Amino acid sequence: MKKITRSPSTVLFPAPVVLVTSAALDGRPNVFTVAWTATVNSIPPMISISARPATYSHGLIKQSGEFVVNIPNVKLVWEVDYCGMVSGRDVDKFAATGLTPMPAKHVRAPLIEECPVNIECRVTQTLKPGGHEMFLGEILAVHFNEDAVDEKGQPDIDRISPYAYCASGYRLIGEKIGHYGFSKKQPRNGT
């Protein structure tokens, strides 16, 4: 098949959509939407988020050295979009969206009660690859809503119902098509 070549762009998709919380020095909570996030290390467990230095949220994370990644479910798609469209400098996004901040165990940034998964992080390194600044965060604690885990206490993706940012839109994550290591037990295409 013939390929069509385009200029370089950010087309690695899908990208997980998360709500990242931070806190001002006076304790006032803030939340913003991030699609530039990734797992970067297993031991110690670490993730990254990227933000433009001009944003209010960037300044709060830079100042505090901590943040919480909150994984929203599909019921929060309006709130997720809204938190990515307005600045915390101008709007109390918790008040505007009805999201509920709740205390974290290890950081001042709050968890979002309505998000089924919350990941507390402390910044260990900051990189500036270009127009965004990347915060590498060591994971200090992971919280799950009780109804987001299965009978064995493991995360249940169907119950969590995460989604992704993909080509300027939000997309559901589809059905399970395999599991880690299945190719070693099952021949290709059933042969």
Short mmCIF file of C-alpha atoms in Angstrom, two decimals, residues 8-108:
data_model
loop_
_atom_site.label_atom_id
_atom_site.label_comp_id
_atom_site.label_asym_id
_atom_site.label_seq_id
_atom_site.Cartn_x
_atom_site.Cartn_y
_atom_site.Cartn_z
CA PRO A 8 6.17 16.03 11.75
CA SER A 9 3.34 16.32 14.28
CA THR A 10 2.03 14.79 17.50
CA VAL A 11 0.13 11.85 16.05
CA LEU A 12 1.06 9.21 18.59
CA PHE A 13 -2.42 8.09 19.52
CA PRO A 14 -4.38 7.26 21.44
CA ALA A 15 -3.11 9.29 24.41
CA PRO A 16 -4.65 8.76 27.84
CA VAL A 17 -6.73 11.67 29.07
CA VAL A 18 -6.17 12.56 32.72
CA LEU A 19 -7.01 15.34 35.14
CA VAL A 20 -3.91 16.57 36.95
CA THR A 21 -4.32 18.32 40.28
CA SER A 22 -1.92 20.63 42.04
CA ALA A 23 -2.16 23.09 44.92
CA ALA A 24 -1.13 26.69 45.43
CA LEU A 25 1.05 27.51 48.45
CA ASP A 26 -2.09 28.77 50.22
CA GLY A 27 -3.65 25.33 49.68
CA ARG A 28 -6.12 26.35 46.96
CA PRO A 29 -6.57 23.31 44.66
CA ASN A 30 -6.30 23.43 40.89
CA VAL A 31 -7.03 20.94 38.14
CA PHE A 32 -6.15 20.81 34.44
CA THR A 33 -6.53 18.33 31.60
CA VAL A 34 -3.47 16.55 30.24
CA ALA A 35 -3.13 14.21 27.28
CA TRP A 36 0.68 14.30 27.23
CA THR A 37 1.29 11.67 29.91
CA ALA A 38 3.09 8.33 30.00
CA THR A 39 4.57 5.60 32.15
CA VAL A 40 8.35 6.08 32.17
CA ASN A 41 9.75 3.61 34.71
CA SER A 42 8.79 0.50 36.71
CA ILE A 43 11.21 0.53 39.65
CA PRO A 44 10.65 3.02 41.11
CA PRO A 45 7.26 3.47 39.44
CA MET A 46 7.22 6.80 37.57
CA ILE A 47 5.03 8.69 35.13
CA SER A 48 5.45 11.89 33.19
CA ILE A 49 3.17 14.78 32.39
CA SER A 50 3.91 17.73 30.12
CA ALA A 51 2.61 21.29 30.37
CA ARG A 52 3.35 24.61 28.70
CA PRO A 53 5.35 26.91 31.03
CA ALA A 54 2.84 29.75 30.50
CA THR A 55 0.04 27.81 32.20
CA TYR A 56 -1.07 28.38 35.77
CA SER A 57 -0.88 24.65 36.49
CA HIS A 58 2.73 24.44 35.32
CA GLY A 59 3.71 27.15 37.79
CA LEU A 60 1.98 25.39 40.68
CA ILE A 61 3.68 22.06 39.94
CA LYS A 62 7.05 23.74 39.46
CA GLN A 63 6.63 25.55 42.80
CA SER A 64 5.33 22.58 44.83
CA GLY A 65 7.20 19.72 43.19
CA GLU A 66 4.15 17.47 43.31
CA PHE A 67 0.94 16.56 41.49
CA VAL A 68 -1.80 13.95 41.33
CA VAL A 69 -2.83 12.21 38.11
CA ASN A 70 -6.56 11.44 38.28
CA ILE A 71 -7.96 9.01 35.72
CA PRO A 72 -11.51 10.08 34.83
CA ASN A 73 -14.28 7.82 33.60
CA VAL A 74 -16.55 8.56 30.65
CA LYS A 75 -19.14 10.22 32.89
CA LEU A 76 -16.65 13.09 33.34
CA VAL A 77 -15.98 13.91 29.68
CA TRP A 78 -17.60 17.37 29.94
CA GLU A 79 -15.56 18.20 33.04
CA VAL A 80 -12.37 16.95 31.41
CA ASP A 81 -12.91 19.10 28.32
CA TYR A 82 -13.82 22.15 30.41
CA CYS A 83 -10.73 21.83 32.64
CA GLY A 84 -8.59 21.89 29.50
CA MET A 85 -10.28 25.00 28.10
CA VAL A 86 -10.09 27.50 31.00
CA SER A 87 -7.26 28.66 33.23
CA GLY A 88 -7.11 28.18 36.99
CA ARG A 89 -5.83 31.78 37.15
CA ASP A 90 -9.32 32.93 36.19
CA VAL A 91 -11.68 30.14 37.25
CA ASP A 92 -12.03 27.86 40.27
CA LYS A 93 -12.48 24.74 38.17
CA PHE A 94 -13.58 22.62 41.13
CA ALA A 95 -16.46 25.03 41.81
CA ALA A 96 -17.30 25.37 38.10
CA THR A 97 -17.41 21.61 37.43
CA GLY A 98 -18.66 20.27 40.75
CA LEU A 99 -15.61 17.99 41.07
CA THR A 100 -14.71 17.19 44.67
CA PRO A 101 -11.14 17.64 45.95
CA MET A 102 -10.15 15.25 48.72
CA PRO A 103 -6.93 15.02 50.73
CA ALA A 104 -4.08 12.89 49.39
CA LYS A 105 -1.87 10.78 51.68
CA HIS A 106 1.58 12.06 50.64
CA VAL A 107 1.18 15.35 48.73
CA ARG A 108 -0.74 18.61 49.15
#
